[in-house]
Tab-separated table of C-alpha atoms and ligand atoms in Angstrom:
chain	number	residue	atom	x	y	z
A	1	MET	CA	9.364	2.207	10.253
A	2	ASN	CA	8.798	4.128	7.030
A	3	LEU	CA	5.864	6.215	5.873
A	4	LEU	CA	4.932	5.787	2.222
A	5	VAL	CA	2.276	8.247	1.072
A	6	ASN	CA	-0.272	7.070	-1.476
A	7	ILE	CA	-0.879	9.998	-3.851
A	8	ASP	CA	-3.686	8.412	-5.941
A	9	HIS	CA	-6.284	10.888	-4.719
A	10	ILE	CA	-4.305	13.908	-5.812
A	11	ALA	CA	-4.869	12.441	-9.279
A	12	THR	CA	-8.558	11.811	-8.483
A	13	LEU	CA	-8.966	15.521	-7.753
A	14	ARG	CA	-7.060	16.493	-10.881
A	15	ASN	CA	-9.129	14.185	-13.072
A	16	ALA	CA	-12.403	15.564	-11.673
A	17	ARG	CA	-11.927	18.728	-13.718
A	18	GLY	CA	-9.629	17.518	-16.462
A	19	GLU	CA	-7.111	20.239	-15.659
A	20	GLY	CA	-3.423	19.610	-15.063
A	21	TYR	CA	-3.686	20.309	-11.326
A	22	PRO	CA	-3.210	19.232	-8.617
A	23	ASP	CA	-0.231	17.279	-9.897
A	24	PRO	CA	0.556	13.984	-8.111
A	25	VAL	CA	4.239	14.453	-8.879
A	26	GLU	CA	4.282	17.861	-7.194
A	27	ALA	CA	2.478	16.258	-4.240
A	28	ALA	CA	5.110	13.502	-4.112
A	29	ILE	CA	7.848	16.132	-3.865
A	30	VAL	CA	6.036	17.897	-0.992
A	31	CYS	CA	5.576	14.558	0.858
A	32	GLU	CA	9.217	13.601	0.496
A	33	THR	CA	10.401	17.063	1.490
A	34	ALA	CA	8.206	16.823	4.614
A	35	GLY	CA	10.003	13.594	5.540
A	36	ALA	CA	8.016	10.724	3.982
A	37	SER	CA	10.249	7.784	3.053
A	38	GLY	CA	8.559	7.240	-0.256
A	39	ILE	CA	5.495	7.263	-2.444
A	40	VAL	CA	2.860	4.683	-3.399
A	41	PHE	CA	0.650	4.826	-6.447
A	42	HIS	CA	-1.923	2.367	-7.770
A	43	LEU	CA	-2.154	2.241	-11.545
A	44	ARG	CA	-5.571	0.689	-12.027
A	45	GLY	CA	-6.693	-1.089	-15.166
A	46	ASP	CA	-9.316	1.628	-15.735
A	47	ARG	CA	-6.789	4.467	-15.049
A	48	ARG	CA	-9.353	6.190	-12.833
A	49	HIS	CA	-6.716	8.179	-10.968
A	50	ILE	CA	-3.019	7.623	-11.726
A	51	ARG	CA	-2.223	7.493	-15.446
A	52	ASP	CA	0.671	6.027	-17.381
A	53	GLU	CA	2.355	9.420	-17.839
A	54	ASP	CA	2.205	9.995	-14.045
A	55	VAL	CA	4.037	6.703	-13.496
A	56	ALA	CA	6.915	7.721	-15.754
A	57	ARG	CA	7.178	11.147	-14.086
A	58	LEU	CA	6.999	9.666	-10.572
A	59	LYS	CA	9.798	7.275	-11.433
A	60	LYS	CA	11.960	10.209	-12.574
A	61	THR	CA	11.145	12.407	-9.576
A	62	VAL	CA	10.697	10.287	-6.458
A	63	LYS	CA	13.965	10.063	-4.537
A	64	GLY	CA	12.908	7.631	-1.811
A	65	LYS	CA	11.093	4.332	-2.117
A	66	LEU	CA	8.645	3.969	-4.974
A	67	ASP	CA	5.902	1.385	-4.450
A	68	PHE	CA	3.912	0.393	-7.557
A	69	GLU	CA	0.591	-1.029	-6.375
A	70	MET	CA	-1.101	-3.101	-9.047
A	71	ALA	CA	-3.210	-6.062	-10.065
A	72	ALA	CA	-1.046	-8.860	-11.453
A	73	THR	CA	-2.196	-8.568	-15.059
A	74	ASP	CA	0.209	-9.053	-17.967
A	75	GLU	CA	-0.330	-5.395	-18.910
A	76	MET	CA	0.694	-4.166	-15.425
A	77	ILE	CA	3.656	-6.526	-15.177
A	78	LYS	CA	4.968	-5.078	-18.446
A	79	ILE	CA	4.591	-1.485	-17.167
A	80	LEU	CA	6.140	-2.530	-13.836
A	81	LYS	CA	9.228	-3.881	-15.561
A	82	ASN	CA	9.593	-0.767	-17.705
A	83	THR	CA	9.183	1.474	-14.653
A	84	HIS	CA	11.432	-0.510	-12.354
A	85	PRO	CA	10.322	0.813	-8.938
A	86	HIS	CA	11.813	-0.524	-5.685
A	87	LEU	CA	8.697	-2.385	-4.649
A	88	CYS	CA	5.581	-3.795	-6.220
A	89	THR	CA	2.523	-4.435	-4.074
A	90	LEU	CA	0.147	-6.918	-5.645
A	91	VAL	CA	-3.525	-6.397	-4.882
A	92	PRO	CA	-6.842	-7.818	-6.054
A	93	GLU	CA	-8.676	-5.354	-8.267
A	94	GLY	CA	-12.411	-5.270	-8.885
A	95	ARG	CA	-13.811	-3.078	-11.617
A	96	GLU	CA	-16.798	-1.862	-9.579
A	97	GLU	CA	-14.990	-1.315	-6.276
A	98	LEU	CA	-14.441	2.194	-4.924
A	99	THR	CA	-11.157	1.114	-3.382
A	100	THR	CA	-9.293	-2.162	-2.781
A	101	GLU	CA	-11.764	-4.172	-0.730
A	102	GLY	CA	-9.613	-6.827	0.866
A	103	GLY	CA	-6.465	-8.850	0.650
A	104	LEU	CA	-5.563	-11.431	-1.969
A	105	ASN	CA	-7.149	-14.843	-1.593
A	106	MET	CA	-3.884	-16.769	-1.760
A	107	ASN	CA	-5.610	-20.089	-2.317
A	108	THR	CA	-7.207	-18.744	-5.469
A	109	VAL	CA	-4.176	-16.944	-6.900
A	110	TYR	CA	-1.405	-19.296	-5.744
A	111	ASP	CA	-0.934	-21.386	-8.910
A	112	ASP	CA	-1.089	-18.391	-11.237
A	113	TYR	CA	1.321	-16.381	-9.085
A	114	LYS	CA	3.724	-19.345	-8.922
A	115	GLU	CA	3.690	-20.051	-12.634
A	116	ARG	CA	3.235	-16.627	-14.256
A	117	VAL	CA	3.527	-13.660	-11.891
A	118	PHE	CA	6.500	-14.424	-9.642
A	119	PRO	CA	8.775	-15.768	-12.417
A	120	ALA	CA	8.089	-12.633	-14.506
A	121	ILE	CA	8.839	-10.210	-11.645
A	122	ARG	CA	11.776	-12.276	-10.379
A	123	GLU	CA	13.567	-11.541	-13.669
A	124	THR	CA	14.102	-8.123	-12.030
A	125	ASP	CA	15.278	-7.070	-8.583
A	126	ILE	CA	11.949	-5.398	-7.763
A	127	GLU	CA	10.803	-6.466	-4.293
A	128	ILE	CA	7.399	-8.127	-4.097
A	129	SER	CA	4.789	-7.453	-1.428
A	130	LEU	CA	1.422	-9.240	-1.279
A	131	PHE	CA	-1.595	-7.408	0.125
A	132	LEU	CA	-3.190	-9.862	2.570
A	133	ASP	CA	-5.881	-10.014	5.169
A	134	PRO	CA	-4.360	-11.028	8.498
A	135	ASN	CA	-4.877	-14.786	7.962
A	136	ILE	CA	-2.241	-17.350	8.852
A	137	GLU	CA	-3.186	-19.580	5.856
A	138	ASP	CA	-2.641	-16.695	3.413
A	139	ILE	CA	0.692	-15.862	5.034
A	140	ASP	CA	1.783	-19.514	4.760
A	141	LEU	CA	1.058	-19.536	1.027
A	142	ALA	CA	2.766	-16.158	0.557
A	143	HIS	CA	5.808	-17.602	2.308
A	144	LYS	CA	5.713	-20.688	0.088
A	145	LEU	CA	5.822	-18.386	-2.939
A	146	GLY	CA	8.908	-16.693	-1.511
A	147	THR	CA	7.452	-13.213	-1.165
A	148	ASP	CA	9.749	-10.493	0.192
A	149	ALA	CA	7.001	-8.725	2.098
A	150	ILE	CA	3.333	-8.726	2.861
A	151	GLU	CA	1.139	-5.700	3.383
A	152	LEU	CA	-1.444	-6.401	6.048
A	153	HIS	CA	-4.881	-5.077	5.157
A	154	THR	CA	-5.866	-2.769	8.005
A	155	GLY	CA	-9.285	-1.875	6.546
A	156	ASN	CA	-11.354	-4.111	8.835
A	157	PHE	CA	-9.584	-2.668	11.859
A	158	ALA	CA	-10.028	0.901	10.572
A	159	ASN	CA	-13.725	0.395	9.796
A	160	ALA	CA	-14.606	-1.577	12.950
A	161	LYS	CA	-18.045	-0.564	14.211
A	162	SER	CA	-17.411	-1.265	17.898
A	163	LEU	CA	-14.527	-1.376	20.338
A	164	ALA	CA	-14.942	-5.154	20.600
A	165	GLU	CA	-14.646	-5.547	16.831
A	166	ARG	CA	-11.651	-3.227	16.775
A	167	SER	CA	-9.937	-5.322	19.492
A	168	THR	CA	-10.585	-8.522	17.542
A	169	GLU	CA	-9.154	-7.019	14.358
A	170	ILE	CA	-6.093	-5.560	16.061
A	171	GLU	CA	-5.378	-8.944	17.633
A	172	ARG	CA	-5.578	-10.616	14.216
A	173	LEU	CA	-3.149	-8.016	12.853
A	174	ARG	CA	-0.805	-8.466	15.820
A	175	LYS	CA	-0.692	-12.249	15.451
A	176	ALA	CA	-0.240	-12.032	11.685
A	177	ALA	CA	2.609	-9.527	12.014
A	178	ILE	CA	4.424	-11.691	14.565
A	179	TYR	CA	3.912	-14.828	12.454
A	180	ALA	CA	5.145	-13.239	9.203
A	181	HIS	CA	8.118	-11.677	10.963
A	182	GLN	CA	9.090	-15.079	12.376
A	183	LEU	CA	9.050	-16.455	8.826
A	184	GLY	CA	11.460	-13.705	7.756
A	185	ILE	CA	8.866	-11.800	5.734
A	186	LYS	CA	8.835	-7.994	5.941
A	187	VAL	CA	5.575	-6.671	7.333
A	188	ASN	CA	3.929	-3.620	5.804
A	189	ALA	CA	0.434	-2.346	6.552
A	190	GLY	CA	-2.173	-0.095	5.036
A	191	HIS	CA	-5.727	0.828	4.207
A	192	GLY	CA	-8.050	3.142	6.072
A	193	LEU	CA	-5.380	4.483	8.417
A	194	ASN	CA	-5.899	7.959	9.826
A	195	LEU	CA	-4.581	10.196	12.603
A	196	GLU	CA	-6.983	8.637	15.112
A	197	ASN	CA	-6.498	4.899	14.456
A	198	PHE	CA	-2.831	4.995	13.433
A	199	PRO	CA	-1.496	5.348	17.017
A	200	VAL	CA	-3.626	2.341	18.060
A	201	LEU	CA	-2.124	0.235	15.271
A	202	LEU	CA	1.423	1.263	16.183
A	203	LYS	CA	0.876	0.564	19.858
A	204	GLU	CA	-0.496	-2.936	19.293
A	205	VAL	CA	1.160	-4.325	16.165
A	206	PRO	CA	4.907	-5.018	16.218
A	207	HIS	CA	7.450	-5.415	13.390
A	208	LEU	CA	5.917	-2.879	11.014
A	209	ASN	CA	8.353	-2.027	8.253
A	210	GLU	CA	6.329	0.312	6.040
A	211	VAL	CA	2.905	1.863	6.246
A	212	SER	CA	1.015	3.023	3.178
A	213	ILE	CA	-1.454	5.831	3.819
A	214	GLY	CA	-3.528	7.720	1.283
A	215	HIS	CA	-7.136	8.814	1.437
A	216	ALA	CA	-7.368	10.142	4.999
A	217	LEU	CA	-3.966	11.799	4.762
A	218	ILE	CA	-4.765	13.580	1.499
A	219	SER	CA	-8.188	14.575	2.871
A	220	LYS	CA	-6.712	16.052	6.053
A	221	ALA	CA	-4.211	17.936	3.911
A	222	VAL	CA	-7.117	19.998	2.522
A	223	TYR	CA	-7.293	21.654	5.956
A	224	LEU	CA	-3.762	21.353	7.325
A	225	GLY	CA	-1.672	21.412	4.171
A	226	LEU	CA	0.140	18.373	2.788
A	227	ASP	CA	3.449	19.205	4.405
A	228	GLN	CA	1.920	19.607	7.889
A	229	THR	CA	-0.206	16.484	7.526
A	230	VAL	CA	2.737	14.285	6.560
A	231	LYS	CA	4.606	15.704	9.557
A	232	ALA	CA	1.669	14.863	11.843
A	233	TYR	CA	1.879	11.190	10.791
A	234	LEU	CA	5.660	11.204	11.188
A	235	GLU	CA	5.327	12.611	14.691
A	236	ILE	CA	3.041	9.725	15.650
A	237	MET	CA	5.568	7.281	14.198
A	238	ASP	CA	8.428	8.897	16.102
A	239	SER	CA	6.636	8.402	19.392
A	240	TYR	CA	5.988	4.697	18.734
A	241	ASP	CA	9.104	3.588	16.838
A	242	LYS	CA	10.414	0.518	18.548
B	301	LIG	N1	-2.550	-0.226	0.668
B	301	LIG	C1	-3.237	-0.755	-0.355
B	301	LIG	C2	-2.846	-2.093	-0.863
B	301	LIG	C3	-4.311	-0.054	-0.946
B	301	LIG	O1	-5.013	-0.596	-1.958
B	301	LIG	C4	-4.623	1.234	-0.468
B	301	LIG	C5	-5.712	2.022	-1.117
B	301	LIG	O2	-5.303	2.423	-2.381
B	301	LIG	C6	-3.859	1.743	0.585
B	301	LIG	C7	-2.843	0.982	1.163
B	301	LIG	C8	-4.120	3.083	1.145
B	301	LIG	O3	-5.371	3.097	1.724
B	301	LIG	P1	-6.029	4.465	2.154
B	301	LIG	O4	-6.164	5.282	0.897
B	301	LIG	O5	-7.317	4.068	2.765
B	301	LIG	O6	-5.069	5.099	3.123
Protein backbone atom coordinates (compact mmCIF):
# COMPACT_ATOMS: atom_id res chain seq x y z
CA MET A 1 0.00 0.00 0.00
CA ASN A 2 1.22 3.49 -0.85
CA LEU A 3 0.79 6.78 0.98
CA LEU A 4 0.09 9.77 -1.25
CA VAL A 5 0.12 13.06 0.64
CA ASN A 6 -2.31 15.77 -0.43
CA ILE A 7 -0.45 19.09 -0.14
CA ASP A 8 -3.38 21.41 -0.99
CA HIS A 9 -3.46 22.94 2.48
CA ILE A 10 0.16 24.00 2.38
CA ALA A 11 -1.06 26.22 -0.47
CA THR A 12 -4.10 27.30 1.58
CA LEU A 13 -1.75 28.57 4.29
CA ARG A 14 0.48 30.28 1.74
CA ASN A 15 -2.47 31.99 0.06
CA ALA A 16 -3.81 33.27 3.40
CA ARG A 17 -1.06 35.88 3.49
CA GLY A 18 -0.17 36.18 -0.17
CA GLU A 19 3.47 35.43 0.57
CA GLY A 20 5.51 32.79 -1.22
CA TYR A 21 5.59 30.48 1.81
CA PRO A 22 4.95 27.78 2.81
CA ASP A 23 5.67 26.32 -0.60
CA PRO A 24 3.71 23.18 -1.58
CA VAL A 25 6.63 22.01 -3.70
CA GLU A 26 9.01 22.22 -0.74
CA ALA A 27 6.41 20.30 1.29
CA ALA A 28 6.22 17.64 -1.44
CA ILE A 29 9.99 17.16 -1.22
CA VAL A 30 9.82 16.75 2.58
CA CYS A 31 6.97 14.20 2.25
CA GLU A 32 8.80 12.14 -0.34
CA THR A 33 12.05 12.28 1.60
CA ALA A 34 10.16 11.03 4.68
CA GLY A 35 9.00 8.02 2.66
CA ALA A 36 5.66 8.97 1.06
CA SER A 37 5.13 7.22 -2.28
CA GLY A 38 3.80 10.31 -3.96
CA ILE A 39 1.86 13.54 -3.88
CA VAL A 40 -1.76 14.51 -4.59
CA PHE A 41 -2.97 17.98 -5.46
CA HIS A 42 -6.42 19.24 -6.38
CA LEU A 43 -6.42 22.09 -8.88
CA ARG A 44 -9.86 23.56 -8.32
CA GLY A 45 -11.70 25.70 -10.84
CA ASP A 46 -11.50 28.66 -8.43
CA ARG A 47 -7.76 28.05 -7.70
CA ARG A 48 -8.42 28.50 -3.99
CA HIS A 49 -5.30 26.60 -2.98
CA ILE A 50 -3.11 24.98 -5.66
CA ARG A 51 -2.40 27.24 -8.63
CA ASP A 52 -1.34 26.52 -12.19
CA GLU A 53 2.30 27.43 -11.51
CA ASP A 54 2.36 24.97 -8.56
CA VAL A 55 1.19 22.19 -10.90
CA ALA A 56 4.06 22.78 -13.32
CA ARG A 57 6.61 22.89 -10.47
CA LEU A 58 5.18 19.76 -8.81
CA LYS A 59 5.43 17.90 -12.10
CA LYS A 60 9.11 18.86 -12.37
CA THR A 61 9.94 18.03 -8.75
CA VAL A 62 7.89 15.06 -7.57
CA LYS A 63 9.84 11.84 -8.04
CA GLY A 64 7.17 9.34 -6.98
CA LYS A 65 3.56 9.10 -8.06
CA LEU A 66 1.81 12.33 -8.95
CA ASP A 67 -1.98 12.28 -8.61
CA PHE A 68 -3.86 15.18 -10.24
CA GLU A 69 -7.25 15.44 -8.54
CA MET A 70 -9.73 17.40 -10.61
CA ALA A 71 -13.25 17.99 -11.84
CA ALA A 72 -13.69 16.67 -15.38
CA THR A 73 -14.03 20.05 -17.07
CA ASP A 74 -12.53 20.72 -20.51
CA GLU A 75 -10.19 23.27 -18.89
CA MET A 76 -8.84 20.70 -16.39
CA ILE A 77 -8.52 17.95 -18.99
CA LYS A 78 -6.35 20.29 -21.07
CA ILE A 79 -4.10 21.09 -18.08
CA LEU A 80 -4.02 17.38 -17.18
CA LYS A 81 -2.76 16.45 -20.62
CA ASN A 82 -0.11 19.17 -20.57
CA THR A 83 1.03 18.10 -17.09
CA HIS A 84 0.98 14.38 -17.75
CA PRO A 85 0.94 13.02 -14.17
CA HIS A 86 0.78 9.27 -13.45
CA LEU A 87 -2.77 9.34 -12.19
CA CYS A 88 -5.83 11.52 -12.45
CA THR A 89 -8.54 11.27 -9.81
CA LEU A 90 -11.86 12.61 -11.01
CA VAL A 91 -14.06 14.20 -8.37
CA PRO A 92 -17.29 16.19 -8.26
CA GLU A 93 -16.62 19.83 -7.50
CA GLY A 94 -19.08 22.28 -5.99
CA ARG A 95 -18.27 25.97 -5.94
CA GLU A 96 -19.58 26.55 -2.40
CA GLU A 97 -18.17 23.41 -0.79
CA LEU A 98 -15.34 23.64 1.74
CA THR A 99 -13.97 20.32 0.54
CA THR A 100 -15.10 17.49 -1.76
CA GLU A 101 -18.39 16.42 -0.22
CA GLY A 102 -18.94 12.97 -1.66
CA GLY A 103 -18.23 10.61 -4.49
CA LEU A 104 -19.30 10.96 -8.10
CA ASN A 105 -22.88 10.05 -8.90
CA MET A 106 -22.02 7.64 -11.69
CA ASN A 107 -25.57 7.53 -13.00
CA THR A 108 -25.48 11.26 -13.59
CA VAL A 109 -22.00 11.49 -15.11
CA TYR A 110 -21.88 8.18 -16.99
CA ASP A 111 -22.85 9.37 -20.49
CA ASP A 112 -20.63 12.45 -20.36
CA TYR A 113 -17.67 10.46 -19.04
CA LYS A 114 -18.17 7.81 -21.74
CA GLU A 115 -18.46 10.26 -24.61
CA ARG A 116 -16.18 13.16 -23.62
CA VAL A 117 -14.00 12.54 -20.57
CA PHE A 118 -12.66 9.00 -20.96
CA PRO A 119 -11.88 9.27 -24.71
CA ALA A 120 -9.94 12.51 -24.07
CA ILE A 121 -7.87 11.05 -21.21
CA ARG A 122 -7.43 7.70 -22.95
CA GLU A 123 -5.44 9.49 -25.67
CA THR A 124 -2.71 9.47 -22.99
CA ASP A 125 -1.38 6.77 -20.69
CA ILE A 126 -2.51 8.63 -17.56
CA GLU A 127 -4.30 6.22 -15.22
CA ILE A 128 -7.86 7.15 -14.27
CA SER A 129 -9.34 6.84 -10.80
CA LEU A 130 -12.96 7.73 -9.97
CA PHE A 131 -13.80 9.07 -6.51
CA LEU A 132 -16.84 7.05 -5.39
CA ASP A 133 -18.97 6.48 -2.36
CA PRO A 134 -18.89 2.80 -1.43
CA ASN A 135 -21.92 1.86 -3.57
CA ILE A 136 -22.03 -1.28 -5.68
CA GLU A 137 -24.09 0.46 -8.43
CA ASP A 138 -21.46 3.21 -8.79
CA ILE A 139 -18.68 0.63 -8.92
CA ASP A 140 -20.55 -1.31 -11.63
CA LEU A 141 -20.81 1.81 -13.80
CA ALA A 142 -17.17 2.71 -13.15
CA HIS A 143 -16.24 -0.79 -14.28
CA LYS A 144 -18.39 -0.44 -17.40
CA LEU A 145 -16.44 2.72 -18.25
CA GLY A 146 -13.19 0.78 -17.92
CA THR A 147 -11.70 2.78 -15.07
CA ASP A 148 -8.24 1.75 -13.84
CA ALA A 149 -8.98 2.54 -10.22
CA ILE A 150 -11.55 3.91 -7.86
CA GLU A 151 -10.91 5.97 -4.77
CA LEU A 152 -13.37 5.06 -2.05
CA HIS A 153 -14.71 8.09 -0.21
CA THR A 154 -13.91 7.50 3.46
CA GLY A 155 -15.52 10.75 4.68
CA ASN A 156 -18.71 9.19 6.05
CA PHE A 157 -16.65 6.66 7.98
CA ALA A 158 -14.29 9.37 9.27
CA ASN A 159 -17.14 11.66 10.33
CA ALA A 160 -19.39 8.96 11.83
CA LYS A 161 -21.10 10.27 14.96
CA SER A 162 -21.42 6.92 16.75
CA LEU A 163 -19.69 3.57 16.88
CA ALA A 164 -22.72 1.97 15.22
CA GLU A 165 -22.55 4.42 12.32
CA ARG A 166 -18.81 3.89 12.03
CA SER A 167 -19.33 0.09 11.87
CA THR A 168 -21.96 0.49 9.15
CA GLU A 169 -19.67 2.73 7.10
CA ILE A 170 -16.63 0.50 7.49
CA GLU A 171 -18.69 -2.49 6.36
CA ARG A 172 -19.81 -0.59 3.26
CA LEU A 173 -16.17 0.26 2.52
CA ARG A 174 -15.08 -3.35 3.10
CA LYS A 175 -17.72 -4.76 0.75
CA ALA A 176 -17.00 -2.13 -1.90
CA ALA A 177 -13.25 -2.79 -1.76
CA ILE A 178 -13.74 -6.55 -2.12
CA TYR A 179 -16.22 -6.07 -4.99
CA ALA A 180 -14.00 -3.65 -6.94
CA HIS A 181 -10.95 -5.83 -6.40
CA GLN A 182 -12.84 -8.84 -7.78
CA LEU A 183 -13.62 -6.80 -10.90
CA GLY A 184 -9.90 -6.09 -11.34
CA ILE A 185 -10.17 -2.43 -10.37
CA LYS A 186 -7.45 -0.93 -8.16
CA VAL A 187 -8.83 0.32 -4.86
CA ASN A 188 -7.65 3.62 -3.42
CA ALA A 189 -9.18 5.45 -0.46
CA GLY A 190 -9.24 8.90 1.04
CA HIS A 191 -10.96 11.77 2.77
CA GLY A 192 -11.01 12.60 6.45
CA LEU A 193 -8.36 10.06 7.41
CA ASN A 194 -6.30 10.78 10.50
CA LEU A 195 -3.96 9.01 12.92
CA GLU A 196 -6.91 7.75 14.98
CA ASN A 197 -9.23 6.38 12.27
CA PHE A 198 -6.58 5.25 9.79
CA PRO A 199 -5.65 2.06 11.72
CA VAL A 200 -9.36 1.12 11.87
CA LEU A 201 -9.66 1.48 8.10
CA LEU A 202 -6.54 -0.61 7.48
CA LYS A 203 -7.67 -3.32 9.86
CA GLU A 204 -11.11 -3.69 8.27
CA VAL A 205 -10.76 -2.85 4.58
CA PRO A 206 -8.69 -5.15 2.36
CA HIS A 207 -7.04 -4.58 -1.04
CA LEU A 208 -6.10 -0.94 -0.50
CA ASN A 209 -3.62 0.18 -3.13
CA GLU A 210 -3.17 3.88 -2.34
CA VAL A 211 -4.42 6.18 0.36
CA SER A 212 -4.67 9.93 -0.13
CA ILE A 213 -4.38 11.96 3.07
CA GLY A 214 -4.26 15.72 3.42
CA HIS A 215 -5.96 17.97 5.93
CA ALA A 216 -5.40 16.04 9.17
CA LEU A 217 -1.85 15.14 8.19
CA ILE A 218 -0.89 18.73 7.36
CA SER A 219 -2.61 19.94 10.54
CA LYS A 220 -0.75 17.46 12.75
CA ALA A 221 2.48 18.53 11.06
CA VAL A 222 2.07 21.96 12.70
CA TYR A 223 2.91 20.24 16.00
CA LEU A 224 5.03 17.25 14.98
CA GLY A 225 6.72 18.50 11.84
CA LEU A 226 5.86 17.26 8.35
CA ASP A 227 8.63 14.70 8.23
CA GLN A 228 7.63 13.11 11.56
CA THR A 229 3.94 13.15 10.70
CA VAL A 230 4.43 11.37 7.38
CA LYS A 231 6.54 8.80 9.22
CA ALA A 232 3.76 8.29 11.79
CA TYR A 233 1.32 7.38 8.99
CA LEU A 234 3.90 5.11 7.36
CA GLU A 235 4.45 3.32 10.65
CA ILE A 236 0.73 2.57 10.89
CA MET A 237 0.80 1.26 7.31
CA ASP A 238 3.80 -0.94 8.03
CA SER A 239 1.99 -2.63 10.88
CA TYR A 240 -1.09 -3.40 8.76
CA ASP A 241 0.38 -4.12 5.32
CA LYS A 242 -1.06 -7.38 4.15
N1 LIG B 1 -9.30 12.25 -1.78
C1 LIG B 1 -10.08 13.14 -2.41
C2 LIG B 1 -10.75 12.73 -3.67
C3 LIG B 1 -10.28 14.43 -1.89
O1 LIG B 1 -11.08 15.31 -2.51
C4 LIG B 1 -9.59 14.80 -0.71
C5 LIG B 1 -9.72 16.19 -0.18
O2 LIG B 1 -9.07 17.07 -1.02
C6 LIG B 1 -8.77 13.84 -0.11
C7 LIG B 1 -8.66 12.56 -0.65
C8 LIG B 1 -8.02 14.14 1.12
O3 LIG B 1 -8.90 14.38 2.15
P1 LIG B 1 -8.40 14.99 3.51
O4 LIG B 1 -7.81 16.34 3.17
O5 LIG B 1 -9.61 15.05 4.35
O6 LIG B 1 -7.34 14.05 4.02
